[in-house]
Short mmCIF file of C-alpha atoms in Angstrom, two decimals:
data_model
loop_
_atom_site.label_atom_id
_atom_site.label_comp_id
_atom_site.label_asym_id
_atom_site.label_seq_id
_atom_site.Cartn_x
_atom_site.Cartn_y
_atom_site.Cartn_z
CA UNK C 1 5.44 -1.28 -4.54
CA UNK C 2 2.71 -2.00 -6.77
CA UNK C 3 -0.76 -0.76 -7.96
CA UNK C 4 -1.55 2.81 -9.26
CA UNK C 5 1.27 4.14 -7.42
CA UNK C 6 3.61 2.07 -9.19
CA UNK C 7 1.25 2.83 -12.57
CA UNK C 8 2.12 6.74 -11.47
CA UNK C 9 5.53 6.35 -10.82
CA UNK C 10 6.28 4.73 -14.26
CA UNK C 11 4.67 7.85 -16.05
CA UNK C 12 1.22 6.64 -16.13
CA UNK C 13 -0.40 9.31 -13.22
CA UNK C 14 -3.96 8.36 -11.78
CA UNK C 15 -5.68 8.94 -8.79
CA UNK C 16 -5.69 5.83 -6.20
CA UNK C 17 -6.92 6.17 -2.58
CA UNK C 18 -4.06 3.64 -1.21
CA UNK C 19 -0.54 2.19 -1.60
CA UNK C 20 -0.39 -1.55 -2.36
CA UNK C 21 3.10 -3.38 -1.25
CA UNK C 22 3.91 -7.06 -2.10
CA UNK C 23 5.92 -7.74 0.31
CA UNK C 24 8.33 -11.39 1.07
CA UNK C 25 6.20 -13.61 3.20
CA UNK C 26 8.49 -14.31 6.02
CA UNK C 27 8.34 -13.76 9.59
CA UNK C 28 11.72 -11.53 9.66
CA UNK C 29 10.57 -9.44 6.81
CA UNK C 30 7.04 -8.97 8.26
CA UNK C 31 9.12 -7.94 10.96
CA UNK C 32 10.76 -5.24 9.13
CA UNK C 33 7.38 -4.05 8.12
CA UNK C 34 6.14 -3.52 11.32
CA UNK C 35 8.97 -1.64 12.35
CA UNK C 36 8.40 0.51 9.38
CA UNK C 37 5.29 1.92 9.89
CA UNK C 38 6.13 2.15 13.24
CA UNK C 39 8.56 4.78 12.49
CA UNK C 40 6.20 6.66 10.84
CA UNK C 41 2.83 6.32 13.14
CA UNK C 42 1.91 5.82 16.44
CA UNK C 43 -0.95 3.17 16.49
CA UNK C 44 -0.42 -0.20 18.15
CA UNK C 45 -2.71 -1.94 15.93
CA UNK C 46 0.18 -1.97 13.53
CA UNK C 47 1.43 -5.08 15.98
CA UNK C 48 -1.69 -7.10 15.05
CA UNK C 49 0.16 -6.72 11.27
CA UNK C 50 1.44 -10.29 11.64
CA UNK C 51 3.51 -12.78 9.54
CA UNK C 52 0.96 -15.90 11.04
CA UNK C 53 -1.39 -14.31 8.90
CA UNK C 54 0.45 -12.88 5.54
CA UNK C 55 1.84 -16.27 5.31
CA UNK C 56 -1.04 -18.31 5.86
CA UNK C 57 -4.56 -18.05 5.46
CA UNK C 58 -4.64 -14.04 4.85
CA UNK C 59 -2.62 -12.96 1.88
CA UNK C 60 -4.12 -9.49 2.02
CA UNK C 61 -3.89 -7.39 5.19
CA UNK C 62 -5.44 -3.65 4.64
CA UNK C 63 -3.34 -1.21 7.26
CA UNK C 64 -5.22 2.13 7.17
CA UNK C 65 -3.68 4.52 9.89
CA UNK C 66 -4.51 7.04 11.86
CA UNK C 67 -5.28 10.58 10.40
CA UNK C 68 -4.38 11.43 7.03
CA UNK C 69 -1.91 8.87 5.75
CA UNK C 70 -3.15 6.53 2.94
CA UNK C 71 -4.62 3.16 3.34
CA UNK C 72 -1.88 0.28 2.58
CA UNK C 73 -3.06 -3.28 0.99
CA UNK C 74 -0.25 -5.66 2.28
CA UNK C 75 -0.09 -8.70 -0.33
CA UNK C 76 2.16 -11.79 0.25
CA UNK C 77 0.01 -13.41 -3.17
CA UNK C 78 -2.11 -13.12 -5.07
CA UNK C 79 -4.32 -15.99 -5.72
CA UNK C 80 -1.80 -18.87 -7.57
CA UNK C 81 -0.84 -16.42 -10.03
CA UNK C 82 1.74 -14.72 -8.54
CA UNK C 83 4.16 -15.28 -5.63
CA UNK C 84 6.74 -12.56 -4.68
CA UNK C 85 9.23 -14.80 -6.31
CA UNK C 86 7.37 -14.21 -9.80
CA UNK C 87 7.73 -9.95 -8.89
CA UNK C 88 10.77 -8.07 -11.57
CA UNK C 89 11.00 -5.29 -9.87
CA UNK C 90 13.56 -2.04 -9.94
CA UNK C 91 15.09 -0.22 -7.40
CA UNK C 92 14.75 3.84 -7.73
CA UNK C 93 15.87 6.76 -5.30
CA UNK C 94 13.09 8.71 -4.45
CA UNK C 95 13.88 11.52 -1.53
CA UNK C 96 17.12 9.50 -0.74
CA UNK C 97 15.23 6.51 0.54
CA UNK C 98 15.15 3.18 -1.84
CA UNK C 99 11.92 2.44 -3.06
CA UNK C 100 11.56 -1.34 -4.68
CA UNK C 101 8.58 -0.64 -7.33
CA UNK C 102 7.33 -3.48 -9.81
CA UNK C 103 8.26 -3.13 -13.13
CA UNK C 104 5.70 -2.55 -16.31
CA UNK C 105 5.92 -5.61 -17.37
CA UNK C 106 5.09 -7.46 -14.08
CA UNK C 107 2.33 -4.85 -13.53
CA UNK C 108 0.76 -5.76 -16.69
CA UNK C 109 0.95 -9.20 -15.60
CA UNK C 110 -1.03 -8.36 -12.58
CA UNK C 111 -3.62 -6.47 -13.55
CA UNK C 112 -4.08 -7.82 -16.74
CA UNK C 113 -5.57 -10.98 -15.06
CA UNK C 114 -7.89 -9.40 -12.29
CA UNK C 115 -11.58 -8.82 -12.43
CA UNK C 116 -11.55 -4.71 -11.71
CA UNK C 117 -12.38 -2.74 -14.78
CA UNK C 118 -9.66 0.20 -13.56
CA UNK C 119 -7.26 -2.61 -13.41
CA UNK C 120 -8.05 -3.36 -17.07
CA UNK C 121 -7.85 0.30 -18.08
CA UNK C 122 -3.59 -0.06 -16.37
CA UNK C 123 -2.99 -2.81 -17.98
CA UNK C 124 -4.72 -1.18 -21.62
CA UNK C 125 -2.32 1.97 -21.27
CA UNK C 126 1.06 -0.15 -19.87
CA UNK C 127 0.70 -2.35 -22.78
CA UNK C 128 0.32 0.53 -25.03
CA UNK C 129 3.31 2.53 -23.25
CA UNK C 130 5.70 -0.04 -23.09
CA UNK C 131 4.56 -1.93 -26.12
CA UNK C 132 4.06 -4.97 -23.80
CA UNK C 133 1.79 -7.89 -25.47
CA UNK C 134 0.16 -10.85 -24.73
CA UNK C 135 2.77 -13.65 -24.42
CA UNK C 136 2.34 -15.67 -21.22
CA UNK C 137 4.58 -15.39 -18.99
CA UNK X 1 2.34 27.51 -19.93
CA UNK X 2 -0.32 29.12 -22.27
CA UNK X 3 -3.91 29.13 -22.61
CA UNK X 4 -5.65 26.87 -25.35
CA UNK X 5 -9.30 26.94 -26.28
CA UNK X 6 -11.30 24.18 -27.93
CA UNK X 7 -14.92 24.23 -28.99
CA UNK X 8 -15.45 21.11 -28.32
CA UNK X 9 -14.43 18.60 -25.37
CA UNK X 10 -14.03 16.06 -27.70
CA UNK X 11 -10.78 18.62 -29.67
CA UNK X 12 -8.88 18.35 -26.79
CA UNK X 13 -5.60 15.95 -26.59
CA UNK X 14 -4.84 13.77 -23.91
CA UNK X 15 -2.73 15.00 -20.89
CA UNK X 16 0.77 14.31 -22.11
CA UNK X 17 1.93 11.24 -19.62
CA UNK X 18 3.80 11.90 -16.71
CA UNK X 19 7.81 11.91 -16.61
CA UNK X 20 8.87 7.96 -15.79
CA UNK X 21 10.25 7.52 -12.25
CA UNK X 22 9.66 11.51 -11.27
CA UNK X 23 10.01 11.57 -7.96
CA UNK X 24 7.38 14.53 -7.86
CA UNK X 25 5.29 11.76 -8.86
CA UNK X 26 5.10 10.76 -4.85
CA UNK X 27 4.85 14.04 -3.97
CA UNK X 28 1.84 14.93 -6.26
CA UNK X 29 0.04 11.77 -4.80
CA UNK X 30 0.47 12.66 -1.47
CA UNK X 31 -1.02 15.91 -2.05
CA UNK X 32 -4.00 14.12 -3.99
CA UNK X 33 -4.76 11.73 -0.79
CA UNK X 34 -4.36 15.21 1.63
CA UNK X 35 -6.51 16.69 -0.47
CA UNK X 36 -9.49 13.69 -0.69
CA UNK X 37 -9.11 13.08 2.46
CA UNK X 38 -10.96 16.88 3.08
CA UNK X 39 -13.42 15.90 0.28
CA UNK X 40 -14.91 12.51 1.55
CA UNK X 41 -14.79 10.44 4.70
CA UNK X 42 -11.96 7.58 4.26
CA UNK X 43 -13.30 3.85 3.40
CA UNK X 44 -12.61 2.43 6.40
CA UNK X 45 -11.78 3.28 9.74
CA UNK X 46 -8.11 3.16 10.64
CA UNK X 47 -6.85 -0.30 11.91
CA UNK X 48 -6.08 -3.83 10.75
CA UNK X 49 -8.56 -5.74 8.09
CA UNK X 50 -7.88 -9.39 7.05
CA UNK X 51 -8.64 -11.01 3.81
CA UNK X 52 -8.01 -14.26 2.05
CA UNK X 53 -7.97 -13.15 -1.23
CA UNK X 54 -7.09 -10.00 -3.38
CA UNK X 55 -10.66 -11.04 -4.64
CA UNK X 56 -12.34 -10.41 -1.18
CA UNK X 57 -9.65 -7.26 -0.14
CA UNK X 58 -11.21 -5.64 -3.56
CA UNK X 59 -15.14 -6.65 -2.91
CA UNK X 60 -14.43 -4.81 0.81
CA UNK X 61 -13.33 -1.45 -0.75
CA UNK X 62 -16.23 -2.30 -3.68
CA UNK X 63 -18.70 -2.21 -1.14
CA UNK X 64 -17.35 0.71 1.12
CA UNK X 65 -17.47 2.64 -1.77
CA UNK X 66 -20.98 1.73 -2.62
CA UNK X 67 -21.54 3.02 1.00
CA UNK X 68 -19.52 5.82 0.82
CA UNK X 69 -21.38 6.97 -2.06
CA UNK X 70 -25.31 6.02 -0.40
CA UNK X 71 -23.73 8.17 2.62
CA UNK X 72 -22.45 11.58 0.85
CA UNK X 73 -25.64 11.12 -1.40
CA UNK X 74 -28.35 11.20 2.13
CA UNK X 75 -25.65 13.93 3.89
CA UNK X 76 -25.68 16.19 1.06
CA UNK X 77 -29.76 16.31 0.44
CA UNK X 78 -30.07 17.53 3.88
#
């Protein structure tokens, strides 16, 4: 998990209309994914959710399901700048599921380096939270 | 919890920050999107979108927004 539910969950709460997931770009674990949300919803455009496209020309799939569930941005990369490879992450219980969720550090990273101002304004306040700097990575 | 009063805006501290890794955390979001989602119409219509960039993913929910925004505005005045 990353994005401003990530930002929330490591103490720094905003509002965010959707839940972005980087997730490993392979067939098996795209897979997974679909089987996922099929466990939660009912909608058989989930199947068109497909590893062809995560791993090749579309690194950014936007699910938004049925009814009142949140949006979901699917990323695989993001530009050259970061691979799932390149992702710390840390493993937390939440509800007695395991939720993966991208550490400050690596979220500072990210959204440090995009072009949205809100993105800016995360980065601003993880830096200042975790006393993160500027050192490359 | 008690009440404070400030005469001005500008008096008033920050919210303190959230607990780290509160599970409530997920909870309070998922009230936040139940609630919004009875404010204002979602983005986009429920299905699958493509992009080829982060870059274009963002300039889709850039430009929703801008629509969302024309569309409450004309709804609204009548």
């Amino acid at each position: 998990m990353i994005g401003g539910v990530a930002v929330s969950f490591h103490g720094i709460v905003r509002a965010t209309e959707d839940l972005d997931v980087f997730v490993k770009p392979d067939a098996d674990n795209v897979a997974r994914l679909r089987a996922a949300l099929h466990a939660v919803y009912d909608d058989p455009s989930i199947d068109e959710i497909t590893a062809s496209d995560l791993c090749g020309e579309y690194p950014a799939v936007r699910y938004v399901p049925p009814g009142e569930g949140p949006p979901m941005d699917i990323l695989t990369r993001l530009g050259e700048r970061f691979r799932f490879a390149d992702l710390e992450r840390e493993r937390y219980d939440v509800d007695g599921q395991p939720v993966s969720v991208a550490t400050p550090a690596t979220l500072y990273q990210m959204k440090r380096s995009t072009v949205r101002p809100i993105d800016h304004a995360d980065a601003a306040r993880l830096a200042e939270a975790f006393g993160l700097g500027e050192e490359p990575r | 919890m008690t009440v404070k009063r400030y005469r001005d805006v500008a008096e008033m501290p920050p919210p303190p920050p959230g607990r780290p890794h509160d599970p409530m955390t997920f909870a309070r979001i998922r009230e936040l999107w139940q609630f919004s989602s009875r404010l204002v119409p979602p983005l986009f219509r429920p299905g699958v979108y493509r992009y080829r960039s982060i870059e274009d993913s963002a300039d889709a929910r850039e430009h929703a927004t801008i629509e969302r925004i024309r569309a409450l505005g004309e709804a609204r005045k009548r």
